PDB file of C-alpha atoms in Angstrom:
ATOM      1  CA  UNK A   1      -5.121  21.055  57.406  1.00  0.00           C
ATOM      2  CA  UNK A   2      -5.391  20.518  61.132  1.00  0.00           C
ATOM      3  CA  UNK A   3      -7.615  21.579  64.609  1.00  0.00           C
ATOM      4  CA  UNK A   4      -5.840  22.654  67.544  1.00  0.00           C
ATOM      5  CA  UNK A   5      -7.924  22.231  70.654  1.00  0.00           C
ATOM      6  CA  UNK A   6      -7.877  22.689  74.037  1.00  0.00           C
ATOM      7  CA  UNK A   7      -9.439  24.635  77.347  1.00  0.00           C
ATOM      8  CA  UNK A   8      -9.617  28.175  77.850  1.00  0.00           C
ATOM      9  CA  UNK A   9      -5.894  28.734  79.073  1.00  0.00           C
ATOM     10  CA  UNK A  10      -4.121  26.186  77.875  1.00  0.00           C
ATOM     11  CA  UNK A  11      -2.096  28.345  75.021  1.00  0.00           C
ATOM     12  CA  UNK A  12      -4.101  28.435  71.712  1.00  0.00           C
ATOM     13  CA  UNK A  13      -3.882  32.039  71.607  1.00  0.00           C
ATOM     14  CA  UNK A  14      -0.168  31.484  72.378  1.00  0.00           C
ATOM     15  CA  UNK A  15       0.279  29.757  69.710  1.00  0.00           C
ATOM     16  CA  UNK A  16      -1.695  32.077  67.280  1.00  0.00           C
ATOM     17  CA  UNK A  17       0.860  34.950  68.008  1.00  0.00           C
ATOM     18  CA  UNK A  18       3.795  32.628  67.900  1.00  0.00           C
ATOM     19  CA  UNK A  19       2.916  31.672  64.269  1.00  0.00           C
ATOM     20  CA  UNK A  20       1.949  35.032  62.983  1.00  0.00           C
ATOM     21  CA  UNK A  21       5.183  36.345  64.301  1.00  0.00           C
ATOM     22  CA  UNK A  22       6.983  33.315  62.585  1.00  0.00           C
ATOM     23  CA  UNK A  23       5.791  33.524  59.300  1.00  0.00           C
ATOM     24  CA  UNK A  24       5.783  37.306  59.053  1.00  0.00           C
ATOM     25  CA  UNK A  25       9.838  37.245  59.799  1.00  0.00           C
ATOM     26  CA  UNK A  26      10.528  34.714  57.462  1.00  0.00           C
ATOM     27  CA  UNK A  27       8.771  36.225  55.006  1.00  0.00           C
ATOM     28  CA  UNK A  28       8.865  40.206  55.732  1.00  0.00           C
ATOM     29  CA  UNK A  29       5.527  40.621  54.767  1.00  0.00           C
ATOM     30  CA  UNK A  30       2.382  41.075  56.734  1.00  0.00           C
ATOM     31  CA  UNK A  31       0.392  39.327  53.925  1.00  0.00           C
ATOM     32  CA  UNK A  32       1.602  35.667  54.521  1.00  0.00           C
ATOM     33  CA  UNK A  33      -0.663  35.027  56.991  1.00  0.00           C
ATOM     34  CA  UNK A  34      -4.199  36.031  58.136  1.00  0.00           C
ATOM     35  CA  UNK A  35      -6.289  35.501  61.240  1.00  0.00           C
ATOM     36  CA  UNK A  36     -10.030  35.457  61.716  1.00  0.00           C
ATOM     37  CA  UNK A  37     -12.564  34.473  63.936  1.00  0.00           C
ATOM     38  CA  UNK A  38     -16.524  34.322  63.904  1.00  0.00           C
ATOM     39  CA  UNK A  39     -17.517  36.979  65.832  1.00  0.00           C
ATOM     40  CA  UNK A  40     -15.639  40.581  66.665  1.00  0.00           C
ATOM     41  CA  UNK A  41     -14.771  40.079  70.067  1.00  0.00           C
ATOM     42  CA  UNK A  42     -13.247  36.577  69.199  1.00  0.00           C
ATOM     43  CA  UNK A  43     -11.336  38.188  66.580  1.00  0.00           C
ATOM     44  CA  UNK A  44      -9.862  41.417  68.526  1.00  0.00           C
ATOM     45  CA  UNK A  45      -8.630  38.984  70.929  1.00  0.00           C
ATOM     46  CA  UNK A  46      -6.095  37.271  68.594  1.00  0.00           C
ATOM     47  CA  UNK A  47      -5.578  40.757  66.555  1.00  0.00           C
ATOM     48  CA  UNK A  48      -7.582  39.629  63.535  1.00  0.00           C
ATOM     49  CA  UNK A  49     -10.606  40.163  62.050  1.00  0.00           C
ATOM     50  CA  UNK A  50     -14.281  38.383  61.735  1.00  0.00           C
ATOM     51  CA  UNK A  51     -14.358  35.844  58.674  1.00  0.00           C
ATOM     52  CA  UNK A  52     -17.441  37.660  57.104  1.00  0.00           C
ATOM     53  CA  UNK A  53     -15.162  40.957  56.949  1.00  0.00           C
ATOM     54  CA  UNK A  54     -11.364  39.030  55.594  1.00  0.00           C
ATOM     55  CA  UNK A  55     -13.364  37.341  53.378  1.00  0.00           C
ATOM     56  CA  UNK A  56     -16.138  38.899  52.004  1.00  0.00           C
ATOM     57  CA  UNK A  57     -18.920  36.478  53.230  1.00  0.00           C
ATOM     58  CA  UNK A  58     -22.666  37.887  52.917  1.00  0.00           C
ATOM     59  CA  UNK A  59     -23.917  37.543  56.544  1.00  0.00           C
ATOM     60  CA  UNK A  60     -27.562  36.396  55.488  1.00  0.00           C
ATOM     61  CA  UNK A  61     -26.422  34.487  52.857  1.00  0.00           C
ATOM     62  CA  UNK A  62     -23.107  33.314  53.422  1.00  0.00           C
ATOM     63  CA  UNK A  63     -22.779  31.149  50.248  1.00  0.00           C
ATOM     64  CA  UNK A  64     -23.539  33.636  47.829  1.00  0.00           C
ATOM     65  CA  UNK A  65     -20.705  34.439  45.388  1.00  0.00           C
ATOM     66  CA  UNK A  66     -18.777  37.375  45.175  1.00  0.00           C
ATOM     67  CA  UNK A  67     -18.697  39.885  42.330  1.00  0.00           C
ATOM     68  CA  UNK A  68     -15.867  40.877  40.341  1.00  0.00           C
ATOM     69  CA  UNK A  69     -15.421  43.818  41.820  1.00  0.00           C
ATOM     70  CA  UNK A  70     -14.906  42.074  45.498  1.00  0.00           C
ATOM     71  CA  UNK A  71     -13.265  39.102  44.351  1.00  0.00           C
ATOM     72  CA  UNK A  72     -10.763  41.463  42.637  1.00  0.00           C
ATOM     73  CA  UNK A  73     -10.813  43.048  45.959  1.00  0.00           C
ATOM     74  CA  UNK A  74     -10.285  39.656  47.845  1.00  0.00           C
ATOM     75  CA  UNK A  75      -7.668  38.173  45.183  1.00  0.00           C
ATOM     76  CA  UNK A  76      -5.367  41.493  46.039  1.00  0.00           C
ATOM     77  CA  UNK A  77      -5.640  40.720  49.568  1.00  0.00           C
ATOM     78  CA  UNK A  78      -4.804  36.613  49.286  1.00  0.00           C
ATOM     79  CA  UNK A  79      -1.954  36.763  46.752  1.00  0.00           C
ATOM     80  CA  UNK A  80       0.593  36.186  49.298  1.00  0.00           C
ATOM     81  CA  UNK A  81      -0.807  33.968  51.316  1.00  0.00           C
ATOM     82  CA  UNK A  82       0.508  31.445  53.206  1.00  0.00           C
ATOM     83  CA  UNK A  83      -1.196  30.648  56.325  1.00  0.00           C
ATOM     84  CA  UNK A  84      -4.713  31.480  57.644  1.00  0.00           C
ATOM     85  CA  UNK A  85      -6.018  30.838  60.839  1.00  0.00           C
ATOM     86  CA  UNK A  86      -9.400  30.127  62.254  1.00  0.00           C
ATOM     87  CA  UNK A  87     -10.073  31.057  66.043  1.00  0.00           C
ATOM     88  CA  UNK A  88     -13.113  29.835  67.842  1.00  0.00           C
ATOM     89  CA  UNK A  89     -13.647  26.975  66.064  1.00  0.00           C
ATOM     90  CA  UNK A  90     -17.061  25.982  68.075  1.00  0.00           C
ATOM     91  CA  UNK A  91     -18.555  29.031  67.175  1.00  0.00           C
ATOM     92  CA  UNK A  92     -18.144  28.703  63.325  1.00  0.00           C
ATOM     93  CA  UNK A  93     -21.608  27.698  61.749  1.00  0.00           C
ATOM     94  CA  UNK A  94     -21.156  25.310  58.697  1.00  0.00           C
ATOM     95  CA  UNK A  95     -22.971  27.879  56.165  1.00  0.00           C
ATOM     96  CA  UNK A  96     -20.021  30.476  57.425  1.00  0.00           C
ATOM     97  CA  UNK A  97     -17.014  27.473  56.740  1.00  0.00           C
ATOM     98  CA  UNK A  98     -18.736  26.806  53.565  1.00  0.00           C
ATOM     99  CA  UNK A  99     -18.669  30.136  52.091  1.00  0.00           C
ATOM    100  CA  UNK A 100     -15.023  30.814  53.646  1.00  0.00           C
ATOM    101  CA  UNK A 101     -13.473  27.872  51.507  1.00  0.00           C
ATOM    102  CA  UNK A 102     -15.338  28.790  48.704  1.00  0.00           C
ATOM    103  CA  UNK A 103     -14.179  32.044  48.749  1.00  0.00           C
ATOM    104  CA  UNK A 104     -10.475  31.406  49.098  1.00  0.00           C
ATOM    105  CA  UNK A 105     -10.277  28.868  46.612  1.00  0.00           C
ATOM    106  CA  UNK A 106     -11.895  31.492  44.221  1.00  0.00           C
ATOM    107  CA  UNK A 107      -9.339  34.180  44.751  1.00  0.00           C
ATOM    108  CA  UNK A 108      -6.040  32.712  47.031  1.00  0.00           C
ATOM    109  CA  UNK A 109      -3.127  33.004  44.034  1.00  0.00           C
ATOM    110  CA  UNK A 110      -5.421  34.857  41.456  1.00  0.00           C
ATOM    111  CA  UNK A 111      -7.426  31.513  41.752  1.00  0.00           C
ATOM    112  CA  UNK A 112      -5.028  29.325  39.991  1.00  0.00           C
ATOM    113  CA  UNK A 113      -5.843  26.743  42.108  1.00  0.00           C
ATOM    114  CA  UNK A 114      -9.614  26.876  42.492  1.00  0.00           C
ATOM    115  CA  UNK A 115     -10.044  23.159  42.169  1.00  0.00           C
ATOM    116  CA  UNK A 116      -8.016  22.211  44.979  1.00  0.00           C
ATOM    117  CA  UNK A 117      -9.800  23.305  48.506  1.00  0.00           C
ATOM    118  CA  UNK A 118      -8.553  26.285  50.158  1.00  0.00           C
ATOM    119  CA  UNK A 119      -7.357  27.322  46.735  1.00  0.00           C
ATOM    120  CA  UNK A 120      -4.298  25.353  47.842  1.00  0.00           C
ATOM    121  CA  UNK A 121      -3.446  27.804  50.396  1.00  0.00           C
ATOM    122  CA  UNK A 122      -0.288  25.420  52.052  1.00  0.00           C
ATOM    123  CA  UNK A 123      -1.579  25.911  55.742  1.00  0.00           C
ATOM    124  CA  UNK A 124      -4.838  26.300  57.192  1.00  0.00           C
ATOM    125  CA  UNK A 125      -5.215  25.804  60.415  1.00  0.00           C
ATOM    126  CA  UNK A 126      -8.522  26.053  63.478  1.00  0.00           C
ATOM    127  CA  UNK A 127      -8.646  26.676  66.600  1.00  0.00           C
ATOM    128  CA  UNK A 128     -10.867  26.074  68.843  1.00  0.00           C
ATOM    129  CA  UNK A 129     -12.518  24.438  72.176  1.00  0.00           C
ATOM    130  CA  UNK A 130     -16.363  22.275  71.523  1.00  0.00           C
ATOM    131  CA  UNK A 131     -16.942  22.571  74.486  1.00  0.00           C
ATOM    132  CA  UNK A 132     -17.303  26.161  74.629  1.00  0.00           C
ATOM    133  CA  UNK A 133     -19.867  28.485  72.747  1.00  0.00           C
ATOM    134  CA  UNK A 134     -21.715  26.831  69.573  1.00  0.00           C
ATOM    135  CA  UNK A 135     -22.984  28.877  67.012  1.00  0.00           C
ATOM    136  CA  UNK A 136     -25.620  31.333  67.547  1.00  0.00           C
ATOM    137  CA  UNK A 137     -27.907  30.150  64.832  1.00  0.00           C
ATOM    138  CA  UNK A 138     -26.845  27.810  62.116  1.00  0.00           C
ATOM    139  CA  UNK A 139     -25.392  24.023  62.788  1.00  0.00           C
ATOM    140  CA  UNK A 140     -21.874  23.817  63.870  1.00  0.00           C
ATOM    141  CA  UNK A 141     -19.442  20.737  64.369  1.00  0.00           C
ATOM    142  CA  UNK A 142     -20.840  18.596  66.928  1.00  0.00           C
ATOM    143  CA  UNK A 143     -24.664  19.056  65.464  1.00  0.00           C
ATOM    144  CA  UNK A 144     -22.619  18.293  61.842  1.00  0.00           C
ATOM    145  CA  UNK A 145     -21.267  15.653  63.155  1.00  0.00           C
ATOM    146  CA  UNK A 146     -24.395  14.074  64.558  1.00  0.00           C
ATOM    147  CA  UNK A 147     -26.595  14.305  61.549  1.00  0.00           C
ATOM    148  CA  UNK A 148     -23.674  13.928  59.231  1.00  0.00           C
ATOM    149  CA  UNK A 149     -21.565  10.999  60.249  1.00  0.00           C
ATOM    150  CA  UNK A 150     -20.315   8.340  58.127  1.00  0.00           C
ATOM    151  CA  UNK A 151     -20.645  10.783  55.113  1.00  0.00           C
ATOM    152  CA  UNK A 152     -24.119  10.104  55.432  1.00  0.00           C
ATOM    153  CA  UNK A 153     -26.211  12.618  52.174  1.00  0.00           C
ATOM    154  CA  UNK A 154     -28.459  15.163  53.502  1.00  0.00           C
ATOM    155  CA  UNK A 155     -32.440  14.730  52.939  1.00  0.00           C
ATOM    156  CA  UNK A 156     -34.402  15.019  49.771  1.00  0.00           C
ATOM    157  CA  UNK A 157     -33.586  18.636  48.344  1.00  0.00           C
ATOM    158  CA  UNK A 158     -35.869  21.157  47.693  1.00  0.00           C
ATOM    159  CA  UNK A 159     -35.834  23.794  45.467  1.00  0.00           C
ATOM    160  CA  UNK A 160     -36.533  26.258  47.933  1.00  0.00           C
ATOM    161  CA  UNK A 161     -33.863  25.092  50.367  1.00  0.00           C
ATOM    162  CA  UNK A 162     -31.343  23.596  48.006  1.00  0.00           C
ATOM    163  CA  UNK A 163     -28.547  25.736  48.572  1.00  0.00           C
ATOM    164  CA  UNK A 164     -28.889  25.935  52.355  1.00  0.00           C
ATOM    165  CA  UNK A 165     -28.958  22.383  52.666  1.00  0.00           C
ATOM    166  CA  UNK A 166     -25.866  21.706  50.257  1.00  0.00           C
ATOM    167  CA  UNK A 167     -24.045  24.550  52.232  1.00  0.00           C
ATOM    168  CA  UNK A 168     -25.027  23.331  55.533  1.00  0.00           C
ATOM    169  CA  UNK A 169     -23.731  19.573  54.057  1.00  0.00           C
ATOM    170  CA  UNK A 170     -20.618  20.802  52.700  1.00  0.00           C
ATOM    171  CA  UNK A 171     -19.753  22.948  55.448  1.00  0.00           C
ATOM    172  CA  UNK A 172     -20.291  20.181  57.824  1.00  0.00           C
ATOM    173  CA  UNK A 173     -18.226  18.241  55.743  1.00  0.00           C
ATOM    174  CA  UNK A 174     -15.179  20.964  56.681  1.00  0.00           C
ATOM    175  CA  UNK A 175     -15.489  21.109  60.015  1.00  0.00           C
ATOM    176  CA  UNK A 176     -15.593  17.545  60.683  1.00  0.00           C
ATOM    177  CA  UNK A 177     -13.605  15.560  57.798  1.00  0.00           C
ATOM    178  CA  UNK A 178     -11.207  18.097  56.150  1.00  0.00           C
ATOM    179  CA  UNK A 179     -10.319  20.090  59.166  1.00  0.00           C
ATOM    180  CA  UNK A 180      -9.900  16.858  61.039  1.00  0.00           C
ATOM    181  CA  UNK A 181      -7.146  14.974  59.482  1.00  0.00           C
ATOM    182  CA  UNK A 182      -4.559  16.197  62.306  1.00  0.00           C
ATOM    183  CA  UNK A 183      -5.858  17.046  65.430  1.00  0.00           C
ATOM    184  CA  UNK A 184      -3.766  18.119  68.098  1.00  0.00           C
ATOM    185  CA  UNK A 185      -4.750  18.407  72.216  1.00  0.00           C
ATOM    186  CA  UNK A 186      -3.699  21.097  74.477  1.00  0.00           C
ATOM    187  CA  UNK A 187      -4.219  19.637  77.880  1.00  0.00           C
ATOM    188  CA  UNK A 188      -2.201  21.792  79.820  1.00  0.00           C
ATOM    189  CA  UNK A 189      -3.931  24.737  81.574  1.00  0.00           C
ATOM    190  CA  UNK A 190      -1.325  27.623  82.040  1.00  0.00           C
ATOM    191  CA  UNK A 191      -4.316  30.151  83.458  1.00  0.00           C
ATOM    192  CA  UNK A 192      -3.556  29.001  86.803  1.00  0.00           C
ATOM    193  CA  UNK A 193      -1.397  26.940  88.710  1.00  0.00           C
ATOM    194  CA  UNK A 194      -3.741  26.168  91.504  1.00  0.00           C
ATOM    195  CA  UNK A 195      -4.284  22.462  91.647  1.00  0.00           C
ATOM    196  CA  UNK A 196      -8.137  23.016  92.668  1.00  0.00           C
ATOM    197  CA  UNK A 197      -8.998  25.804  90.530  1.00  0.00           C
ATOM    198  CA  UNK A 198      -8.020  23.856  87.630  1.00  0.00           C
ATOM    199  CA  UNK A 199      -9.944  20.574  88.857  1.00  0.00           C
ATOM    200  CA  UNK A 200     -12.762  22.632  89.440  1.00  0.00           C
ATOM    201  CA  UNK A 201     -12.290  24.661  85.637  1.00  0.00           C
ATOM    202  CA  UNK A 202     -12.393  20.700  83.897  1.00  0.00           C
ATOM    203  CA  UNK A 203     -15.279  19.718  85.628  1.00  0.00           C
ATOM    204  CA  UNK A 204     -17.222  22.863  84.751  1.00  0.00           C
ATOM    205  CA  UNK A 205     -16.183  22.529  80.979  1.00  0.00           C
ATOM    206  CA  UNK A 206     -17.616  18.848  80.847  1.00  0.00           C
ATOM    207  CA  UNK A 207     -20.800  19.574  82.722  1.00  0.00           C
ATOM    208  CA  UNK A 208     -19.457  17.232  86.232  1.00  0.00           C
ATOM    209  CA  UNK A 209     -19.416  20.007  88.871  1.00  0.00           C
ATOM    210  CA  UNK A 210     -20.583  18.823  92.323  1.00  0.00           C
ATOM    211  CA  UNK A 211     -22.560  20.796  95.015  1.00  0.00           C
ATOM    212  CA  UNK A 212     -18.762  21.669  96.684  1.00  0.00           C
ATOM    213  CA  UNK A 213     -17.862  23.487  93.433  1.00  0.00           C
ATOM    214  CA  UNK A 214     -21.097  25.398  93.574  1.00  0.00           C
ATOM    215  CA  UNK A 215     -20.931  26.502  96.712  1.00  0.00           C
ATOM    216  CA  UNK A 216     -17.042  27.691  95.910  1.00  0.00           C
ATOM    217  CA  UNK A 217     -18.181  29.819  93.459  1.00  0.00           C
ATOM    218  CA  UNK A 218     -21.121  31.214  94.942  1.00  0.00           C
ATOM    219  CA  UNK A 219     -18.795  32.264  97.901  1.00  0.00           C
ATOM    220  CA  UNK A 220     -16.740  34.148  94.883  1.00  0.00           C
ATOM    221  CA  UNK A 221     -19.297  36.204  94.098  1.00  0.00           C
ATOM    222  CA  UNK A 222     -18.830  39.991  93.669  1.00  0.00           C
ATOM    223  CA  UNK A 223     -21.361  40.986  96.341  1.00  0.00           C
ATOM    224  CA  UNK A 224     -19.433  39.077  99.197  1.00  0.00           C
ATOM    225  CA  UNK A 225     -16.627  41.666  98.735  1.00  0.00           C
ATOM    226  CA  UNK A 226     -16.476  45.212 100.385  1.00  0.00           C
ATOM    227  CA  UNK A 227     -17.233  48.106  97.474  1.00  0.00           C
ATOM    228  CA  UNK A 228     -13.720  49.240  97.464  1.00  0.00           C
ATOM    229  CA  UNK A 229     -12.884  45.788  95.661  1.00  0.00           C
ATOM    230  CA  UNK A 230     -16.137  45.935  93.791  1.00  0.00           C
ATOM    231  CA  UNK A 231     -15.080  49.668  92.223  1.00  0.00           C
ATOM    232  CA  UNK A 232     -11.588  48.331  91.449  1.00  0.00           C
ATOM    233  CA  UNK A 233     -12.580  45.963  89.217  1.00  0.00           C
ATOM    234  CA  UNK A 234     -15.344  47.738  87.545  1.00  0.00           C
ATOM    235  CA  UNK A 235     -12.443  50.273  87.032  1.00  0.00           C
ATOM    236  CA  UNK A 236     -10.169  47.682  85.044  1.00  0.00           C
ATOM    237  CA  UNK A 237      -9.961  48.008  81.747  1.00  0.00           C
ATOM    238  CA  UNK A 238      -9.830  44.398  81.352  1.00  0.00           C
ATOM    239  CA  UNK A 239     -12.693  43.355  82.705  1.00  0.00           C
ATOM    240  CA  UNK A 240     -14.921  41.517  80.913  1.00  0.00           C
ATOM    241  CA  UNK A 241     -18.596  42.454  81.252  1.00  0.00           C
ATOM    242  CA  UNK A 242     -21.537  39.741  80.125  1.00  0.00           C
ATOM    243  CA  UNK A 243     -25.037  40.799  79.911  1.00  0.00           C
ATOM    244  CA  UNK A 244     -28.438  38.686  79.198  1.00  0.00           C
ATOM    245  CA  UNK A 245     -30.117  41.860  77.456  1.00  0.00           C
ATOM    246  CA  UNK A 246     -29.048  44.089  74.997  1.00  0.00           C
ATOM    247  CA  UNK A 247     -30.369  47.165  76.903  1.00  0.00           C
ATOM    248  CA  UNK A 248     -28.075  46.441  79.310  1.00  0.00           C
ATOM    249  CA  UNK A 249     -25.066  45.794  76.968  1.00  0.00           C
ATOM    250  CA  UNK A 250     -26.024  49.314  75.638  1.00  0.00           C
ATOM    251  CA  UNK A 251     -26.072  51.594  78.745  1.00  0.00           C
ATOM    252  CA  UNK A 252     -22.978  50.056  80.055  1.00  0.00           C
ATOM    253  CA  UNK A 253     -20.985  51.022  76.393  1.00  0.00           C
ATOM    254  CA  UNK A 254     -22.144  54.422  76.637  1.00  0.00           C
ATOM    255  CA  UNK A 255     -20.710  54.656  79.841  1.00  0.00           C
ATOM    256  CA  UNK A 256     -17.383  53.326  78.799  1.00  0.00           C
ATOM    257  CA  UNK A 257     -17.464  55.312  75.989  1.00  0.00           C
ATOM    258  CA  UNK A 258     -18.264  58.768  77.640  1.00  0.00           C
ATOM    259  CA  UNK A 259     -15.933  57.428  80.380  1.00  0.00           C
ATOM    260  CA  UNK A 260     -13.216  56.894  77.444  1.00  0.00           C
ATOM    261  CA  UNK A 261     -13.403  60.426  76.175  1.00  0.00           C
ATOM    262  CA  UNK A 262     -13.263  62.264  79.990  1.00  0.00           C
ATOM    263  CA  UNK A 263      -9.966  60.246  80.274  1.00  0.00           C
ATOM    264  CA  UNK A 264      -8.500  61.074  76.885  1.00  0.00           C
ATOM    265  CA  UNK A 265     -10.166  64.086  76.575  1.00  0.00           C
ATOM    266  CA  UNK A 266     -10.682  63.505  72.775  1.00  0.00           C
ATOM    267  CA  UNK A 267     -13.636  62.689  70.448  1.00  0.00           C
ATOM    268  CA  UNK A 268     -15.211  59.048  70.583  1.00  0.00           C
ATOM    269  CA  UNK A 269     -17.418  59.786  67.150  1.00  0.00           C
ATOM    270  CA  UNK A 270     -16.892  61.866  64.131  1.00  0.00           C
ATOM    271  CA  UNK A 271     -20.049  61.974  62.041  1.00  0.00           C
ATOM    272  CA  UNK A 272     -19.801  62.651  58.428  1.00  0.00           C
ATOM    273  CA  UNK A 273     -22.107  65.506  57.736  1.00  0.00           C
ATOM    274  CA  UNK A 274     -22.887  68.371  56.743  1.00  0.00           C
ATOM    275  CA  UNK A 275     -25.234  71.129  57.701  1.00  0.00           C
ATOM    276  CA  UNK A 276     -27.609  73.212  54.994  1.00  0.00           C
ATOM    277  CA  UNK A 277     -29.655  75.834  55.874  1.00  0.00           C
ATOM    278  CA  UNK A 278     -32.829  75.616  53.679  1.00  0.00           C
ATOM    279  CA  UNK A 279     -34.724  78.786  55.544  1.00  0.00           C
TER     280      UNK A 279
END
C-alpha cells in the first residue's frame, strides 16, 4: 500500500505504463493489473477506466452494495488480480475510496479474503498530486485529513446520515492512514528543461507566484500571437480545451465531432432504432 506523488511532469504517468507493461509480461495476462482514475478524462490519459465503471460503484450512492448479479460480474473481472492502480489521487472523494475497497475486498479472489482490506489484493498503489484538483463534491484527503486527524471519531450519528458519515470516516481513513504507509516524492520535473519555466511551474503549484510571473504569462497569451499560430494550435489534436460553462464545452464537441467525421469520412453515432410506420 503506498502514494506516489509528485508535479504535473515529473513521471507518474511514466511510471503507470512502466508497471502495467511489467506485470502484464511476467504474467501474460492482461488481468493482473488494472488502472482507474476518478473522472474519464483522468482515466483515458493512463489507458484505464473511471473507478465507478472497473468497479461497479453507484455514483449517488457510492457505498451501496452490489448485487449478485454484479458482484459475480466484478469477481470474474478481479480473479487475477495483482496490482491496481489509482490515478489522480486529489480528485478521489472519500465516499468513492470507501466504496472502491469495499468492493474489492468483496469480490478480488472470489472474496476469499474479504476480511483483509483490498481483499488482499498484494499491490495497490495511488497516484496522485494535492496540490492539484480536489474533488468536485464530497471531502477528499486534505479536508479528511483536517477534520480527521489523530483518528479522531466523526460527530454524533444520525439515522438519516449514518452511512454517509461512516463512509465519509472510513474513506478518509484510506486516503490518509492506509494509503499512507509508504509515500514516495517525485521531485523531478521532466516537462521541461528550462530552468525558469520550472521555477515559475513550483511557485504556481504552491500558490507563491510574484507580479514577474504574472506578467510572463500574460505576455503568453494566445491573442499576442498572429492567427496563423492561433489556427495551428486549435488544429492540434492534442490540445487541450478548458471551458467555465457547459454550453461552451458542448458547441466546441460538436465541432470536433462533425470535424472528426469530414476527416474520416465515417459515422460518429449509430443509434439503435428502428422505424414503424403506424399510418
Amino acid at each position: 500500500r503506498a502514494t506516489i506523488t509528485g508535479m504535473g511532469g515529473c513521471g507518474k504517468s511514466l511510471i503507470i505504463n512502466t508497471i502495467i507493461s511489467i506485470i502484464r509480461e511476467l504474467t501474460d495476462s492482461n488481468n493482473t493489473v488494472q488502472v482507474a482514475a476518478p473522472s474519464g478524462s483522468a482515466a483515458y490519459n493512463v489507458k484505464g477506466c473511471t473507478l465507478h465503471s472497473l468497479l461497479g460503484i453507484n455514483v449517488q450512492v457510492p457505498w451501496q452494495s452490489l448485487n449478485d448479479e454484479r458482484k459475480k460480474q466484478l469477481s470474474w473481472k478481479l480473479k487475477e488480480l495483482l496490482v491496481l492502480m489509482v490515478d489522480e489521487r486529489s480528485m478521489l472523494n472519500s465516499h468513492v475510496t470507501f466504496g472502491a475497497e469495499e468492493h474489492v475486498r468483496e469480490c478480488a479472489f472470489n472474496g476469499h479474503n474479504r476480511r483483509e482490506r483490498w481483499g488482499g489484493v498484494p499491490v495497490v498503489l495511488f497516484f496522485g498530486d494535492d496540490y492539484q484538483l480536489p474533488p468536485t463534491d464530497k471531502k477528499g484527503a486534505i479536508n479528511g485529513f483536517h477534520k480527521f486527524h489523530n483518528n479522531k471519531r466523526p460527530e454524533t450519528m444520525t439515522a438519516r446520515s449514518k452511512n454517509n458519515q461512516i463512509c465519509e470516516y472510513e474513506g478518509c481513513q484510506i486516503l490518509i492512514d492506509m494509503m499512507t504507509e509508504e509515500v514516495f516524492m517525485l521531485t523531478r520535473n521532466f516537462r521541461t528543461t528550462d530552468k525558469e519555466d520550472s521555477d515559475l511551474m513550483n511557485r504556481m503549484r504552491v500558490g507563491d507566484q510574484t507580479m514577474e510571473d504574472a506578467d510572463r504569462l500574460i505576455n503568453l497569451h494566445i491573442s499576442n500571437y498572429p492567427s496563423s499560430f492561433r489556427e495551428k494550435i486549435e488544429d492540434d489534436p492534442k490540445t487541450l480545451w478548458a471551458f467555465a460553462k457547459r454550453d461552451d464545452m458542448n458547441k466546441k464537441n460538436v465541432d470536433m465531432l462533425v470535424k472528426t467525421q469530414k476527416r474520416h469520412g465515417v459515422p460518429i453515432a449509430r443509434l439503435r432504432c428502428r422505424f414503424e410506420n403506424n399510418m
